[in-house]
Amino acid sequence: METIRLTTAQALIRFLNQQYIWVDGREMPFVAGVFDIFGHGNVLGIGQALVEDPGHLRVVHGKNEQGMAHAAVAYAKQKLRRQIWAVTTSVGPGSANLVTAAATALANNLPVLLLPSDTFATRQPDPVLQQVEHEHSIGITTNDALRAVSRYWDRITRPEQLMSSLIRAFEVLTNPALAGPVTLCISQDVQGEAYDFDARFFDRRVHYLDRRPPTERELQSATALIRASARPLLVIGGGAKYSEAADEIVRLAEACHIPVAETQAGKSTVPASFRYNLGGIGITGTQAANEAAREADLIVGVGTRYTDFTTSSKTAFDFEGARFLNINVSRMQAYKLDGVQMVADAKVALVELIKQLDGYQSQWGDRIDELKSRWLAERERLSHVTFAREGFRPEIEGQFTQAELNEYADALGTELTQTAVLLALNEVVPADAIVIGAAGSLPGDMQRLWHTDAPSGYHMEYGYSCMGYEIAAALGVKLAEPDREVYALIGDGSFLMLHSELVTALQDGVKINVVLFDNAGYGCISNLQMEYGIDSFGCEFRDHSGRVMNIDYVKIAEGYGAKAYRVRTIEQLRQAVEDGKCQSISTLIEIKVLPKTMTKGYLSWWNLGVPQVAKSPRVQKAAERHYERLKAAKAY
């Protein structure tokens, strides 16, 4: 047996360079690069290996472990899970900072390889710097916190363990049904330990992403179900996007006269302008899609997990009369809502269904066009909502008084409404641009109002809705799509949570655009709080004197070296976007917007932990309304 003497870290990097993925006849490297922050736990191990021979791997030095891991997650999402980045951190706090990003990846079924360092395998110097200690077990380290948020987790305490662990890891990373974060914790002393590795371990490995076809039984059951329905509705989830099933969805919808609704993950799979596309569904959905959901007698879920935001906490559909057909590569997801299961690749399944449904037409008639036309009129109205110092009625009514809204207008120096700004932005960004969102009120506005015909032009992390994802994600998306303009749409709350990878983008010359909507607070949580009768508390950014804070985010961006713009009018917004297109460095557009001017809900309901005991009559009444609505929801 031929052997190669390498350190564990060197063997890891050599192996990563030899992993390839095969999709539809095309073969490509599976691991594109490594994000790193070096500390004492990895700088002499994986760090030395990357300096000595990185191979084709691009190396980017992050500024926050959570941020660079989010960039890796976003890269995998934009690449439709067909290429990944690895992330290496030091022990202790570096490893702990990965937990949020790992959970984000797990919730979204996105592959990322996390390589946190671990404490000494020999235990000779225990307890080492940044090591936590437990009285009941010396074997527990910070990295055990990653077990709950990893699809596969392992600890490497001997060099030879690396081989079997990596084989298992890449099976998970390339598995469309189980894709998610893989965490391999490598003891810091073991990273530098040498071993005579079998040379065959480093042969080129190709991981095949084969499209699973439906069985004949599944196909016949699904065909019979659709043919028996009068008003079927296609609900397009992230699995449809990853499968690249856009053409098949369009063909099926046109041939059979079936409307289409999108989840947050599925949006931009088919063009917004497509006649049958009624837009987002559920809590952050459009009036059109949610009306269709109530009227449908068959829900065909294509690659969706049916989260509470898609189902409006299981109230969006006629659960008494409607049936469900679930097309998903994951058997677990296909079982949801008592649906008929088709465990198959979305693209292949739809190709077969189109053949079987020749001649079938739904009974929607002109209703699809009517629903879409009415929604477009509402969208147009929202684009013209303007502030007035007297008699102004924001979209979120009955929460802030006119005096309070005037106070915000004066403090922030703006009269811009959030819906008007978003729709104006939609008009001026390039047609092939990619917009990114994750948390706050913007995901609702974006799912309802943002129109794009560009494939994967809408990148929303709403499986975990992780504040701070947006700017880090913009870095990852731009690495995945270097020829497209990338815009991170972010609220001030999320910006303050995490924006350090803006510095990484500037350092590496990766141009991203940050569009910051500043309403001086946690706007969507304020809405939720006050909707349930609770006085405004903890969600407004006011100083110790009670004054609305006006933070100068332009100075922050300029201090980092970005090109920054202050926007207080729609015309200034247009000018900023146009000028930003010409820049070669990253940009930030600071837009002060008034609170309570985001979109409201349309025929949707959200089940939350509502207080059953309260002193306030308003809270009591809100709770009564909530639990009365819960009676109409599907119980499981």
XYZ file of C-alpha atoms in Angstrom:
636
model
C 0.000 0.000 0.000
C 1.365 3.375 -1.003
C 1.211 5.927 1.803
C 1.678 9.683 2.101
C 2.942 11.194 5.344
C 0.920 14.290 6.171
C -0.414 16.100 9.158
C -4.109 15.667 9.829
C -4.735 19.228 8.651
C -2.729 18.745 5.459
C -4.641 15.545 4.723
C -7.922 17.404 5.240
C -7.037 20.138 2.747
C -5.749 17.638 0.192
C -8.992 15.652 0.488
C -11.172 18.768 0.050
C -9.380 19.520 -3.204
C -10.320 16.123 -4.624
C -14.101 16.254 -4.076
C -16.287 16.745 -7.164
C -20.027 16.710 -7.768
C -21.849 15.470 -10.844
C -25.187 17.054 -11.782
C -27.004 16.437 -15.087
C -23.810 15.378 -16.833
C -21.705 18.272 -15.575
C -18.845 17.728 -13.142
C -17.378 20.470 -10.951
C -15.333 20.887 -7.756
C -17.629 20.610 -4.756
C -15.587 22.685 -2.288
C -14.849 26.183 -3.568
C -12.898 27.604 -0.660
C -12.299 28.053 3.037
C -13.354 30.902 5.293
C -11.062 31.299 8.268
C -10.398 33.211 11.426
C -7.125 31.982 12.861
C -6.579 31.488 16.555
C -4.233 29.397 18.627
C -6.354 26.290 17.989
C -6.075 26.244 14.187
C -3.389 28.658 12.993
C -0.607 26.075 13.354
C -2.757 23.225 12.018
C -5.271 24.031 9.276
C -3.648 27.465 8.920
C -0.262 25.951 8.122
C -1.841 23.490 5.683
C -3.585 26.313 3.790
C -0.378 28.349 3.594
C 1.620 25.378 2.331
C -0.744 24.048 -0.334
C -4.352 25.306 -0.622
C -4.762 23.761 -4.080
C -7.713 25.296 -5.922
C -9.369 26.405 -2.687
C -9.896 30.132 -2.327
C -9.122 31.373 1.183
C -11.049 34.333 2.653
C -10.313 35.728 6.108
C -13.557 36.506 7.932
C -14.152 38.977 10.745
C -16.724 37.073 12.808
C -17.162 33.320 12.923
C -20.932 33.531 12.673
C -20.646 35.992 9.801
C -18.259 33.965 7.682
C -20.298 30.809 8.292
C -23.415 32.663 7.157
C -21.508 33.678 4.033
C -20.753 30.000 3.403
C -24.411 29.087 3.962
C -25.566 31.776 1.525
C -23.035 30.607 -1.056
C -24.445 27.065 -0.927
C -28.005 28.398 -1.197
C -27.200 30.550 -4.226
C -25.336 27.651 -5.842
C -28.440 25.485 -5.393
C -26.513 23.314 -2.899
C -24.096 22.142 -5.588
C -20.970 23.781 -4.229
C -19.879 24.691 -0.716
C -17.302 26.509 1.382
C -15.637 25.164 4.497
C -15.240 27.264 7.654
C -12.381 26.901 10.131
C -12.298 28.446 13.600
C -10.242 28.267 16.726
C -11.416 26.651 19.974
C -13.757 28.111 22.555
C -15.512 31.332 21.510
C -14.585 30.813 17.867
C -16.347 27.466 17.870
C -19.295 28.774 19.904
C -19.870 31.543 17.378
C -20.693 28.883 14.770
C -23.803 27.673 16.575
C -26.183 30.293 15.168
C -24.953 29.818 11.617
C -25.110 26.033 11.923
C -28.713 26.305 13.061
C -29.442 28.581 10.109
C -28.000 25.987 7.734
C -29.869 23.131 9.403
C -33.226 24.923 9.320
C -32.737 25.646 5.623
C -31.285 22.242 4.634
C -28.103 23.872 3.354
C -24.719 22.126 3.225
C -21.720 23.736 4.903
C -18.575 22.138 6.315
C -17.714 23.506 9.762
C -14.231 22.784 11.076
C -14.018 24.090 14.642
C -10.867 23.296 16.542
C -11.139 21.338 19.759
C -9.154 21.000 22.968
C -6.129 18.710 23.306
C -6.727 15.036 22.582
C -3.768 14.132 24.815
C -5.202 16.284 27.625
C -1.621 16.905 28.792
C -1.996 20.693 29.191
C -5.659 20.645 30.307
C -7.341 22.966 30.939
C -6.036 24.934 27.977
C -6.867 28.523 27.084
C -10.592 28.870 26.214
C -11.446 25.376 27.448
C -14.646 24.992 29.453
C -14.616 22.500 32.319
C -17.378 20.256 33.627
C -17.182 18.466 36.944
C -19.000 15.409 35.586
C -17.030 14.911 32.336
C -13.724 16.084 30.957
C -14.849 14.933 27.512
C -17.383 17.754 27.019
C -16.158 20.817 25.142
C -17.718 23.913 23.599
C -18.158 21.987 20.369
C -20.767 19.719 21.939
C -23.106 22.700 21.599
C -22.955 22.104 17.843
C -24.388 18.587 18.058
C -27.988 19.805 18.146
C -27.549 22.009 15.077
C -25.528 19.687 12.845
C -26.797 17.110 10.371
C -23.608 15.148 11.052
C -21.172 15.747 13.920
C -17.877 14.120 14.780
C -14.802 14.703 16.923
C -11.380 13.807 15.526
C -8.944 12.759 18.247
C -6.663 10.587 16.090
C -5.344 11.320 12.563
C -6.667 8.042 11.115
C -10.207 8.923 12.248
C -10.234 11.673 9.642
C -10.677 9.234 6.757
C -13.905 7.517 7.778
C -15.287 10.779 9.145
C -14.763 12.664 5.876
C -16.392 9.902 3.830
C -19.485 10.099 6.025
C -19.419 13.902 5.996
C -19.468 14.198 2.231
C -22.245 11.658 1.881
C -24.369 14.006 3.988
C -23.195 17.196 2.296
C -24.102 15.876 -1.159
C -27.377 14.200 -0.174
C -30.338 16.281 -1.500
C -32.719 14.819 1.085
C -30.442 15.294 4.090
C -28.238 18.228 3.127
C -27.237 20.358 6.085
C -24.284 21.424 8.195
C -21.510 18.947 8.908
C -19.324 19.665 11.934
C -15.938 17.989 12.279
C -14.214 19.054 15.487
C -10.471 18.474 15.207
C -8.360 18.570 18.337
C -5.734 21.253 18.046
C -2.816 18.914 18.768
C -4.147 16.331 16.317
C -4.278 18.923 13.510
C -0.495 18.997 13.490
C 0.028 15.302 14.179
C 1.539 13.273 11.313
C 0.236 9.988 9.933
C 0.970 7.717 6.975
C -2.288 8.067 5.046
C -3.307 5.587 2.365
C -2.604 7.408 -0.916
C -5.850 6.104 -2.426
C -7.785 8.192 0.086
C -6.786 11.265 -1.937
C -7.956 9.983 -5.306
C -10.468 12.131 -7.148
C -13.949 11.411 -5.765
C -17.135 12.203 -7.663
C -20.392 12.510 -5.743
C -23.381 11.922 -8.017
C -26.507 13.999 -7.555
C -28.913 11.673 -9.322
C -32.506 12.792 -9.779
C -34.857 10.366 -8.065
C -37.895 9.544 -10.237
C -41.329 8.835 -8.774
C -42.507 5.261 -8.603
C -45.322 4.169 -10.888
C -47.633 3.894 -7.887
C -46.805 7.446 -6.778
C -47.302 8.764 -10.291
C -50.678 7.109 -10.751
C -51.906 8.262 -7.326
C -50.825 11.837 -7.995
C -52.359 11.872 -11.465
C -55.698 10.598 -10.191
C -55.712 13.175 -7.408
C -55.082 16.104 -9.759
C -57.585 14.900 -12.363
C -60.238 14.625 -9.645
C -59.638 18.193 -8.469
C -61.433 21.297 -9.733
C -59.156 23.985 -8.317
C -55.622 22.732 -7.647
C -52.925 25.140 -6.446
C -49.166 24.705 -6.889
C -47.153 25.783 -3.818
C -43.539 26.220 -4.880
C -40.891 25.725 -2.193
C -37.113 25.823 -2.056
C -36.856 22.245 -3.274
C -38.315 23.303 -6.623
C -35.628 25.966 -6.952
C -32.810 23.569 -6.039
C -34.176 21.108 -8.587
C -34.269 23.834 -11.282
C -37.863 22.911 -12.027
C -38.936 26.349 -13.287
C -39.674 25.310 -16.882
C -41.700 22.317 -15.750
C -43.757 24.424 -13.323
C -44.527 26.924 -16.081
C -45.478 24.156 -18.518
C -47.753 22.418 -16.022
C -49.438 25.656 -14.935
C -50.060 26.751 -18.526
C -51.195 23.362 -19.810
C -53.581 22.697 -16.931
C -54.557 26.269 -15.990
C -53.214 25.958 -12.419
C -52.219 28.998 -10.319
C -48.854 29.164 -8.577
C -48.039 30.426 -5.076
C -44.520 30.784 -3.688
C -42.930 30.216 -0.301
C -40.086 32.477 0.803
C -37.560 29.822 -0.280
C -39.355 29.164 -3.552
C -39.739 32.774 -4.692
C -37.897 33.574 -7.953
C -38.064 29.968 -9.093
C -40.558 31.162 -11.726
C -40.777 34.771 -12.978
C -42.947 37.221 -11.052
C -44.460 38.312 -14.387
C -45.650 34.787 -15.170
C -49.398 35.010 -15.651
C -50.198 32.200 -13.210
C -47.845 33.388 -10.453
C -49.944 34.864 -7.628
C -46.926 35.586 -5.436
C -46.084 34.717 -1.870
C -48.347 32.524 0.240
C -49.066 32.495 3.965
C -48.358 34.964 6.737
C -46.130 37.129 4.555
C -48.115 36.337 1.412
C -50.208 38.322 -1.031
C -53.963 38.727 -0.965
C -54.127 36.896 -4.302
C -52.213 33.784 -3.224
C -53.984 33.552 0.110
C -57.418 33.825 -1.486
C -56.468 31.082 -3.925
C -55.218 28.949 -1.033
C -58.620 29.191 0.663
C -60.473 28.292 -2.528
C -58.239 25.425 -3.659
C -59.446 21.839 -3.309
C -55.984 20.368 -3.882
C -52.652 21.736 -2.692
C -49.683 20.444 -4.682
C -46.634 21.219 -2.559
C -43.456 21.114 -4.644
C -40.364 21.002 -2.454
C -41.877 22.793 0.533
C -41.571 22.094 4.269
C -44.987 23.642 5.028
C -43.678 25.882 7.802
C -46.130 27.927 9.840
C -45.447 30.978 7.672
C -46.466 29.019 4.574
C -49.606 27.534 6.125
C -50.517 30.548 8.305
C -50.184 28.248 11.296
C -52.380 25.678 9.532
C -55.237 28.062 8.736
C -54.404 29.029 5.143
C -56.183 26.121 3.455
C -59.579 24.455 3.557
C -58.398 21.534 5.633
C -61.885 20.066 5.784
C -62.304 19.869 2.015
C -58.890 20.159 0.385
C -56.413 17.320 -0.264
C -52.616 17.554 -0.317
C -50.100 16.123 -2.778
C -46.520 16.513 -1.572
C -43.594 16.213 -4.005
C -40.311 16.193 -2.103
C -36.954 14.386 -2.064
C -37.373 14.108 1.693
C -39.777 11.406 2.821
C -40.278 13.231 6.110
C -41.436 16.397 4.355
C -43.661 14.468 1.945
C -45.636 13.005 4.883
C -46.806 16.387 6.179
C -50.460 17.478 6.398
C -51.666 13.940 5.675
C -50.644 14.403 2.065
C -50.321 11.864 -0.715
C -46.567 11.366 -0.982
C -44.388 11.511 -4.055
C -40.808 11.086 -2.847
C -38.954 12.284 -5.919
C -36.926 15.041 -7.498
C -39.256 17.933 -8.323
C -38.118 18.384 -11.912
C -38.391 14.706 -12.826
C -41.720 14.335 -11.039
C -43.261 17.297 -12.861
C -42.025 16.061 -16.243
C -43.853 12.794 -15.652
C -46.985 14.498 -14.340
C -47.206 16.729 -17.408
C -47.306 13.623 -19.594
C -50.018 12.029 -17.473
C -52.189 15.148 -17.302
C -52.549 15.710 -21.033
C -55.991 17.172 -21.669
C -56.719 18.083 -18.044
C -57.893 21.650 -17.308
C -58.761 23.099 -13.930
C -61.980 25.021 -13.315
C -60.309 28.221 -12.130
C -61.424 30.030 -15.271
C -60.882 33.805 -15.107
C -60.418 33.732 -11.350
C -56.602 33.552 -11.612
C -56.406 36.719 -13.716
C -58.898 38.456 -11.439
C -56.894 37.675 -8.296
C -53.619 38.779 -9.838
C -55.085 41.984 -11.272
C -56.527 43.028 -7.915
C -53.242 42.348 -6.162
C -51.259 44.380 -8.707
C -53.622 47.282 -8.050
C -52.916 46.978 -4.311
C -49.183 46.866 -5.022
C -49.508 50.039 -7.070
C -51.357 51.737 -4.211
C -48.601 50.848 -1.768
C -46.013 52.415 -4.056
C -47.695 55.800 -3.614
C -48.235 55.843 0.153
C -46.918 59.193 1.379
C -46.621 60.630 4.857
C -48.726 63.557 6.070
C -48.311 65.461 9.328
C -52.070 65.430 9.866
C -54.531 62.601 9.312
C -51.911 60.082 8.199
C -53.039 56.457 8.356
C -50.066 54.092 8.167
C -50.506 50.506 6.971
C -50.131 49.345 10.586
C -53.001 51.331 12.036
C -53.948 52.189 15.603
C -50.532 51.749 17.221
C -48.582 55.028 16.971
C -50.411 58.334 17.243
C -49.961 61.096 14.701
C -47.820 62.940 17.254
C -45.536 59.926 17.639
C -45.182 59.522 13.886
C -44.385 63.240 13.573
C -41.752 62.807 16.287
C -40.079 60.051 14.231
C -40.268 62.152 11.080
C -38.518 65.031 12.861
C -35.953 62.867 14.660
C -34.960 60.904 11.542
C -35.365 63.788 9.116
C -37.555 61.804 6.759
C -41.070 61.391 5.441
C -40.383 58.178 3.500
C -42.648 55.167 3.880
C -41.171 51.684 3.717
C -43.460 50.342 0.978
C -42.837 53.303 -1.315
C -39.072 52.975 -0.869
C -39.042 49.230 -1.518
C -41.112 49.487 -4.686
C -39.017 52.387 -5.979
C -35.893 50.328 -5.323
C -37.428 47.441 -7.254
C -37.700 49.716 -10.284
C -34.092 50.911 -10.353
C -31.912 47.912 -9.450
C -30.637 45.916 -12.455
C -33.071 43.362 -13.835
C -30.689 40.496 -13.041
C -29.847 41.718 -9.538
C -30.029 39.449 -6.491
C -31.731 40.787 -3.366
C -31.170 39.270 0.053
C -33.286 39.372 3.206
C -33.707 37.459 6.432
C -35.337 39.179 9.380
C -37.576 41.999 10.544
C -40.430 43.485 8.551
C -38.567 43.433 5.245
C -39.151 39.717 4.477
C -42.909 40.318 4.533
C -42.655 43.368 2.302
C -40.252 41.599 -0.021
C -42.285 38.424 -0.426
C -45.412 40.437 -1.147
C -44.014 43.288 -3.235
C -40.653 42.429 -4.791
C -40.878 41.441 -8.450
C -38.053 39.745 -10.281
C -37.948 37.629 -13.400
C -34.289 36.727 -12.849
C -33.668 33.100 -11.828
C -32.697 32.971 -8.139
C -32.917 36.751 -8.010
C -34.581 36.547 -4.607
C -32.456 35.109 -1.793
C -34.384 34.927 1.474
C -33.222 33.125 4.607
C -36.547 32.506 6.303
C -36.087 28.981 7.583
C -34.389 30.479 10.649
C -35.021 34.194 10.010
C -31.632 34.958 11.473
C -30.899 38.591 12.254
C -27.445 39.511 11.000
C -27.494 37.057 8.093
C -27.998 39.634 5.366
C -24.607 41.346 4.928
C -22.619 38.146 5.464
C -24.938 36.458 2.984
C -24.292 39.191 0.432
C -20.604 38.303 0.565
C -21.377 34.625 0.000
C -23.858 35.328 -2.788
C -21.432 37.649 -4.588
C -18.749 34.961 -4.423
C -21.288 32.598 -5.991
C -22.495 35.102 -8.624
C -19.624 37.559 -9.279
C -21.203 38.990 -12.446
C -24.492 40.088 -10.838
C -25.176 43.051 -8.557
C -26.057 41.886 -5.050
C -28.165 43.924 -2.629
C -28.568 43.090 1.057
C -31.847 44.619 2.226
C -31.507 44.991 5.971
C -33.160 46.765 8.860
C -31.244 48.764 11.428
C -31.806 46.043 14.039
C -30.170 43.370 11.897
C -27.371 45.724 10.867
C -26.481 46.365 14.497
C -26.612 42.630 15.191
C -23.865 41.734 12.683
C -22.280 43.648 9.821
C -18.590 42.796 10.183
C -18.346 40.935 6.873
C -18.753 44.277 5.107
C -15.113 44.737 6.089
C -14.258 41.314 4.626
C -15.964 42.280 1.353
C -13.920 45.488 1.208
C -10.706 43.694 2.112
C -11.158 41.064 -0.605
C -12.523 43.396 -3.271
C -15.880 41.607 -3.382
C -18.425 44.310 -4.176
C -21.713 44.118 -2.303
C -24.471 46.692 -1.835
C -26.120 47.202 1.549
C -29.527 48.899 1.548
C -30.271 49.875 5.136
C -33.875 50.627 6.126
C -33.602 52.559 9.394
C -36.819 53.028 11.384
C -35.020 53.311 14.733
C -36.229 50.083 16.250
C -37.337 46.493 15.935
C -40.304 47.414 13.767
C -41.988 44.070 13.138
C -41.761 43.014 16.794
C -43.163 46.379 17.846
C -46.121 45.726 15.526
C -46.651 42.277 17.016
C -46.327 43.515 20.576
C -48.854 46.312 20.134
C -51.255 44.196 18.056
C -51.753 42.065 21.158
C -52.536 45.029 23.380
C -49.113 45.464 24.981
C -47.735 48.993 25.297
C -44.618 49.736 23.250
C -41.737 48.316 25.266
C -38.144 47.538 24.378
C -38.582 47.728 20.604
C -37.915 51.416 19.971
C -34.370 52.758 19.782
C -34.683 55.627 22.248
C -31.876 56.962 24.412
C -31.855 57.351 28.197
C -33.722 60.639 27.807
C -36.473 59.038 25.731
C -35.413 60.612 22.427
C -35.560 58.660 19.168
C -31.993 57.758 18.217
C -30.704 58.927 14.850
C -27.640 56.788 14.176
C -25.364 57.874 11.334
C -24.780 54.627 9.482
C -23.146 56.496 6.606
C -20.221 57.391 8.855
C -19.866 53.772 9.923
C -19.704 52.574 6.314
C -17.364 55.355 5.259
C -15.141 54.574 8.223
C -14.746 51.058 6.884
C -13.960 52.380 3.405
C -17.268 51.790 1.630
C -19.042 54.262 -0.636
C -22.075 55.483 1.321
C -25.205 57.477 0.485
C -27.824 59.294 2.583
C -31.332 58.952 1.198
C -34.287 61.053 2.337
C -36.275 61.209 -0.917
C -37.214 58.780 -3.665
C -35.161 60.781 -6.150
C -32.103 60.521 -3.913
C -32.695 56.774 -3.780
C -32.700 56.507 -7.560
C -29.524 58.579 -7.800
C -27.784 56.496 -5.132
C -28.606 53.186 -6.831
C -27.500 54.476 -10.236
C -24.232 55.806 -8.850
C -23.711 52.622 -6.849
C -23.852 50.560 -10.027
C -20.766 52.411 -11.238
C -18.740 51.771 -8.087
C -16.114 49.059 -7.864
C -16.166 48.991 -4.067
C -18.961 47.974 -1.721
C -21.693 50.504 -1.069
C -24.186 51.324 1.670
C -27.409 53.254 1.127
C -28.851 54.567 4.386
C -32.607 55.171 4.118
C -34.534 56.615 7.044
C -38.101 55.269 6.905
C -41.044 55.845 9.207
C -42.232 53.077 11.534
C -45.580 51.385 10.933
C -45.317 51.944 7.151
C -44.540 48.369 6.154
C -47.191 46.060 4.704
C -49.853 44.514 6.881
C -51.032 40.904 6.728
C -53.432 39.693 4.035
C -55.859 36.911 5.058
C -53.257 35.393 7.359
C -52.883 34.423 11.001
C -49.930 33.464 13.173
C -50.137 31.244 16.241
C -47.908 32.593 19.012
C -47.416 32.150 22.728
C -50.138 34.551 23.847
C -50.531 35.392 27.582
C -53.616 33.743 29.067
C -53.453 35.941 32.169
C -52.903 39.713 32.070
C -53.965 42.840 33.977
C -54.573 44.837 30.787
C -58.096 44.489 29.295
C -56.557 45.048 25.843
C -54.211 42.082 26.292
C -57.084 39.966 27.606
C -59.251 40.779 24.576
C -56.396 40.100 22.165
C -55.820 36.715 23.798
C -59.507 35.848 23.541
C -59.509 36.671 19.822
C -56.360 34.623 19.341
C -57.639 31.475 21.009
C -60.947 31.751 19.209
C -59.044 31.778 15.918
C -56.974 28.806 17.040
C -60.137 26.701 17.134
C -60.318 26.898 13.327
C -56.728 25.743 12.779
C -55.753 22.188 11.836
C -54.583 20.531 15.041
C -51.529 18.734 13.599
